[in-house]
C-alpha positions as CSV (number, residue, x, y, z in Angstrom):
1,M,35.6,4.1,-28.3
2,R,37.9,5.2,-25.4
3,T,41.5,6.3,-25.9
4,I,44.3,4.7,-23.8
5,Q,48.0,4.4,-23.8
6,F,50.0,1.6,-25.3
7,R,51.2,0.5,-21.9
8,E,47.6,0.4,-20.6
9,A,46.5,-1.7,-23.6
10,L,49.2,-4.3,-22.7
11,R,48.2,-4.2,-19.1
12,E,44.6,-4.8,-19.9
13,A,45.5,-7.7,-22.2
14,M,47.5,-9.4,-19.4
15,S,45.0,-8.7,-16.7
16,E,42.0,-9.9,-18.7
17,E,43.8,-13.1,-19.5
18,M,44.9,-13.6,-15.9
19,R,41.3,-13.2,-14.8
20,R,40.1,-15.6,-17.5
21,D,42.6,-18.3,-16.8
22,E,44.3,-18.8,-13.4
23,R,47.3,-20.6,-15.1
24,V,48.5,-17.2,-16.5
25,F,51.2,-15.4,-14.5
26,L,53.7,-12.6,-15.1
27,M,57.4,-12.9,-14.1
28,G,60.4,-10.6,-14.7
29,E,62.6,-7.8,-13.2
30,E,60.6,-5.1,-11.4
31,V,57.2,-6.3,-12.7
32,A,55.7,-6.4,-9.2
33,E,56.8,-4.0,-6.4
34,Y,57.9,-1.4,-8.8
35,N,54.9,-1.8,-11.1
36,G,57.1,-2.5,-14.1
37,A,60.1,-0.7,-15.4
38,Y,57.8,1.1,-17.9
39,K,54.7,0.8,-15.7
40,V,53.1,-1.8,-17.9
41,S,52.2,-4.0,-15.0
42,Q,51.1,-1.1,-12.7
43,G,48.5,-2.4,-10.1
44,M,48.8,-6.0,-11.1
45,L,50.5,-7.1,-8.0
46,D,47.7,-5.7,-5.9
47,E,45.1,-7.5,-7.9
48,F,46.8,-10.9,-8.5
49,G,49.2,-11.2,-5.6
50,A,52.9,-12.2,-5.4
51,E,52.3,-15.8,-6.6
52,R,51.1,-14.6,-10.1
53,V,53.1,-11.3,-10.5
54,I,56.6,-12.3,-9.6
55,D,59.7,-10.2,-9.2
56,T,63.0,-11.9,-10.2
57,P,66.7,-11.2,-9.7
58,I,68.7,-9.9,-12.6
59,A,69.1,-13.4,-14.0
60,E,67.4,-13.6,-17.4
61,L,68.6,-17.1,-18.2
62,G,67.3,-18.3,-14.8
63,F,63.8,-16.9,-14.9
64,A,63.4,-17.6,-18.7
65,G,64.2,-21.3,-17.8
66,I,61.7,-21.3,-15.0
67,G,59.1,-20.0,-17.4
68,V,59.8,-22.6,-20.0
69,G,59.6,-25.4,-17.4
70,A,56.3,-23.9,-16.1
71,A,54.9,-23.8,-19.6
72,I,55.8,-27.4,-20.4
73,N,54.1,-28.4,-17.2
74,G,50.8,-26.7,-18.1
75,L,51.0,-23.1,-16.9
76,L,50.9,-20.0,-19.2
77,P,53.8,-17.8,-18.3
78,I,54.4,-14.2,-19.5
79,I,58.1,-13.5,-19.2
80,E,59.1,-9.8,-19.3
81,F,62.5,-8.8,-20.4
82,M,63.4,-5.3,-19.3
83,T,64.6,-5.0,-22.9
84,F,65.2,-7.6,-25.6
85,N,68.8,-6.6,-25.5
86,F,68.9,-8.6,-22.2
87,S,67.2,-11.6,-23.8
88,L,70.6,-12.5,-25.2
89,V,71.5,-13.7,-21.8
90,A,68.5,-16.1,-22.0
91,I,68.6,-17.0,-25.7
92,D,69.6,-20.6,-25.0
93,Q,66.3,-21.2,-23.2
94,V,64.3,-19.4,-25.8
95,I,65.9,-21.1,-28.9
96,N,67.0,-24.4,-27.6
97,S,64.2,-25.1,-25.1
98,A,61.0,-23.2,-25.8
99,A,61.2,-23.3,-29.6
100,K,62.2,-26.9,-29.9
101,I,60.4,-28.9,-27.2
102,Y,57.3,-29.6,-29.3
103,S,59.4,-31.0,-32.2
104,M,61.9,-32.8,-30.0
105,S,59.2,-34.5,-27.9
106,G,57.3,-35.7,-31.0
107,G,54.4,-33.4,-30.1
108,Q,54.1,-34.7,-26.5
109,Y,54.9,-31.4,-25.0
110,S,54.0,-27.8,-26.0
111,C,55.4,-24.6,-24.6
112,P,52.7,-21.9,-24.4
113,I,54.9,-19.0,-23.2
114,V,55.1,-15.3,-24.1
115,F,58.4,-13.5,-23.9
116,R,57.7,-9.8,-24.1
117,G,59.4,-6.4,-23.6
118,P,60.8,-3.4,-25.5
119,T,62.9,-3.7,-28.7
120,G,65.0,-1.3,-30.8
121,N,66.3,2.2,-30.0
122,A,64.9,4.4,-27.3
123,G,67.0,7.5,-27.7
124,M,70.5,8.0,-26.3
125,L,71.0,4.5,-24.9
126,S,74.0,3.6,-27.1
127,S,74.8,0.3,-28.8
128,Q,74.1,-2.3,-26.2
129,H,70.6,-1.1,-25.4
130,S,69.3,-0.2,-28.9
131,Q,69.2,-3.4,-31.0
132,N,66.6,-5.1,-33.0
133,F,66.5,-8.9,-32.9
134,E,63.2,-9.5,-34.6
135,N,64.9,-11.2,-37.5
136,W,67.1,-13.3,-35.2
137,Y,64.0,-14.8,-33.5
138,A,62.0,-15.0,-36.6
139,N,64.8,-17.2,-38.1
140,C,64.0,-19.9,-35.6
141,P,61.3,-22.5,-36.4
142,G,59.0,-23.1,-33.4
143,L,58.7,-19.4,-32.5
144,K,56.1,-16.8,-33.4
145,V,57.3,-13.2,-33.4
146,V,54.9,-10.3,-33.0
147,V,55.7,-6.6,-33.3
148,P,52.6,-4.3,-32.7
149,S,52.5,-0.7,-33.7
150,T,49.3,0.6,-32.0
151,P,47.5,0.2,-28.7
152,Y,44.7,-1.5,-30.5
153,D,47.0,-4.1,-32.0
154,A,49.0,-4.5,-28.9
155,K,46.0,-5.6,-26.8
156,G,44.4,-7.8,-29.4
157,L,47.7,-9.5,-30.4
158,L,48.9,-10.0,-26.8
159,K,45.7,-11.7,-25.8
160,S,46.1,-14.0,-28.8
161,A,49.8,-14.6,-27.9
162,I,48.9,-15.6,-24.3
163,R,46.3,-18.1,-25.7
164,D,48.6,-19.5,-28.3
165,P,50.0,-23.0,-27.8
166,D,53.4,-22.1,-29.1
167,P,56.1,-19.8,-27.7
168,V,55.6,-16.2,-28.8
169,I,58.2,-13.4,-28.9
170,F,56.2,-10.2,-28.3
171,M,58.3,-7.2,-29.1
172,E,57.2,-3.7,-28.1
173,S,58.9,-0.3,-28.3
174,E,60.0,1.7,-25.2
175,L,59.3,4.9,-27.2
176,M,55.7,3.8,-27.8
177,Y,54.5,3.0,-24.3
178,G,53.0,6.5,-23.9
179,D,51.4,6.5,-27.3
180,K,47.6,6.8,-27.3
181,G,45.0,5.1,-29.5
182,E,41.5,3.9,-29.6
183,V,40.8,0.5,-28.0
184,P,37.4,-1.1,-27.6
185,E,36.1,-1.8,-24.1
186,E,34.7,-5.2,-25.2
187,E,36.9,-8.2,-25.7
188,Y,38.6,-8.8,-29.1
189,L,41.4,-10.8,-30.5
190,I,43.7,-10.2,-33.5
191,P,45.0,-13.3,-35.2
192,I,48.8,-13.7,-35.3
193,G,50.0,-13.8,-38.9
194,K,47.6,-11.4,-40.6
195,A,48.9,-8.1,-41.9
196,N,46.9,-4.9,-41.8
197,V,46.4,-2.7,-44.8
198,V,46.5,0.6,-42.8
199,R,46.2,2.8,-45.9
200,E,45.1,2.0,-49.4
201,G,46.9,3.2,-52.4
202,T,47.6,2.5,-56.1
203,D,51.2,3.8,-56.8
204,V,53.5,2.0,-54.4
205,T,53.4,-0.4,-51.4
206,I,55.2,0.7,-48.3
207,V,55.6,-2.2,-45.8
208,S,56.8,-1.9,-42.2
209,F,56.1,-3.0,-38.6
210,G,56.4,-1.7,-35.0
211,K,57.4,1.9,-34.4
212,M,58.7,2.2,-38.0
213,M,55.1,2.4,-39.0
214,K,55.2,6.0,-38.0
215,V,57.9,6.6,-40.5
216,A,56.0,4.7,-43.2
217,L,52.7,6.6,-42.6
218,E,54.4,10.0,-42.4
219,A,56.2,9.3,-45.6
220,A,52.9,8.4,-47.2
221,D,51.4,11.7,-46.0
222,Q,54.3,13.6,-47.5
223,L,54.1,11.7,-50.8
224,A,50.4,12.4,-51.0
225,Q,51.2,16.1,-51.3
226,D,53.0,15.2,-54.5
227,G,50.0,13.2,-55.8
228,V,51.6,9.8,-54.9
229,K,49.0,7.3,-53.5
230,A,51.0,4.9,-51.3
231,E,49.5,1.7,-49.9
232,V,50.8,1.2,-46.3
233,I,50.9,-2.3,-44.8
234,D,51.7,-3.1,-41.2
235,L,53.0,-6.7,-40.9
236,R,52.1,-7.0,-37.2
237,S,54.0,-10.3,-37.0
238,V,57.3,-11.2,-38.7
239,R,56.8,-14.9,-38.1
240,P,54.5,-15.9,-39.6
241,I,54.6,-13.3,-42.3
242,D,51.4,-12.6,-44.3
243,Y,53.0,-12.9,-47.8
244,D,49.6,-13.1,-49.5
245,T,48.6,-9.6,-48.5
246,L,51.9,-8.2,-49.7
247,V,51.7,-10.0,-53.0
248,E,48.1,-8.9,-53.7
249,S,49.2,-5.3,-52.9
250,V,52.2,-5.4,-55.3
251,K,50.0,-6.8,-58.0
252,K,48.0,-3.6,-57.7
253,T,50.8,-1.0,-57.1
254,N,53.7,-2.8,-59.0
255,R,56.3,-1.3,-56.6
256,M,57.4,-2.0,-53.0
257,V,59.5,-0.2,-50.4
258,V,60.2,-1.8,-47.0
259,V,61.1,0.2,-43.9
260,E,62.8,-1.7,-41.0
261,E,64.8,-0.6,-38.0
262,A,67.2,-3.6,-38.0
263,W,70.6,-3.9,-39.6
264,P,70.5,-4.7,-43.4
265,L,72.1,-8.1,-43.6
266,A,69.7,-11.0,-43.4
267,S,66.9,-8.7,-42.3
268,I,63.1,-9.1,-42.5
269,S,63.2,-6.7,-45.4
270,S,65.6,-9.0,-47.2
271,E,63.2,-11.9,-46.8
272,L,60.2,-9.8,-48.0
273,A,62.1,-8.6,-51.1
274,Y,63.0,-12.2,-52.0
275,M,59.5,-13.6,-51.4
276,V,57.7,-10.9,-53.3
277,Q,60.0,-11.0,-56.3
278,N,59.6,-14.8,-56.2
279,R,55.8,-14.7,-56.2
280,A,55.1,-11.5,-58.0
281,F,58.1,-10.8,-60.3
282,D,56.0,-10.2,-63.4
283,Y,54.0,-7.5,-61.6
284,L,57.1,-5.5,-60.5
285,D,57.9,-2.4,-62.5
286,A,60.9,-1.5,-60.4
287,P,63.4,-3.2,-58.0
288,I,62.2,-3.5,-54.4
289,R,63.9,-1.0,-52.2
290,R,64.4,-1.3,-48.4
291,I,65.3,1.3,-45.8
292,T,67.1,-0.1,-42.7
293,C,69.4,1.1,-39.9
294,M,72.9,1.8,-41.0
295,D,75.2,-1.2,-40.7
296,V,76.9,0.0,-37.5
297,P,76.2,-0.4,-33.8
298,L,73.9,2.5,-32.9
299,P,75.9,5.5,-31.8
300,Y,75.2,7.5,-28.6
301,A,75.3,11.0,-30.1
302,P,71.8,12.2,-31.2
303,T,73.0,13.5,-34.5
304,L,74.6,10.2,-35.3
305,I,71.4,8.3,-34.2
306,E,69.4,10.4,-36.5
307,A,71.8,9.7,-39.4
308,S,71.7,5.9,-38.6
309,L,68.0,5.2,-38.3
310,P,65.4,4.9,-41.1
311,N,63.5,8.2,-41.5
312,V,60.9,9.9,-43.6
313,E,63.4,11.5,-46.0
314,R,65.1,8.3,-46.9
315,T,61.7,6.5,-47.3
316,V,60.3,9.2,-49.6
317,K,63.5,9.2,-51.7
318,A,63.2,5.4,-52.1
319,V,59.6,5.7,-53.2
320,K,60.5,8.3,-55.8
321,D,63.3,6.1,-57.0
322,V,61.0,3.1,-57.6
323,L,58.6,5.5,-59.3
324,Y,61.5,6.9,-61.4
325,V,60.6,10.4,-60.2
326,K,63.5,12.9,-59.9
327,G,63.8,15.2,-56.9
């Protein structure tokens, strides 16, 4: 199996779907002439032309609305936000148009659109460019929200998202575009809404998604040195959430820790903690713990960024807390 970058996996997914179906097109800021702000769409303009790889002005509300209208009329748009921080400008189109048109039309119209781009922190970009809105979008009925953590998942999930009849929020990480991983050359799809048990264990369940999977897996490696066998689960999507896989894991391990980059209030980890205790309370031997970003806008200084974000040390401590292990 060949090894490619995260950005290359995304590009392959889009290009393959554009070759498969002429209704698919890509639109956003700098996606064409500049080959994408993060070079995700490199070479796509040359292959598909300016009618299917479309540069836009800096007007997220406008081109998101064009995409929604195109989707309702039978096309399959991929709308790239340079970051999901900028999707706030377009959130009315995403929430009040894309997410609701199927329900409000009584099923007469669907909106098969993908909104994609980077989410979360990417170093010293300060508060306005370092936010996680996965839980915001996951809160809205009518949307699906996908957050891949590997090149393999990115390609398989994006292809499924493009083919999905509903609007999909596809959230990547700017810090992961250069990550490499094994990706098959043959076509494959990954179903949206199915979590992945990345590592099996018996002592505790660690749940995460997106780039925080790196924290979860590194914490599991460190815990293994102390004889703790952690089961690590990658949600892959946060709407829908694969509660069944989480519950079955907790029935085995009897403990759960959730690692999430977002702010703590009304987070995905809050929802997971509620649903697991609701469905598997009798199996829990300790309260569910969650590791989130500190409840502040992300600072600019690197030392403060490090103090604010979830990390391996905090995750290991949380696991030891639920195991009632000192030190």
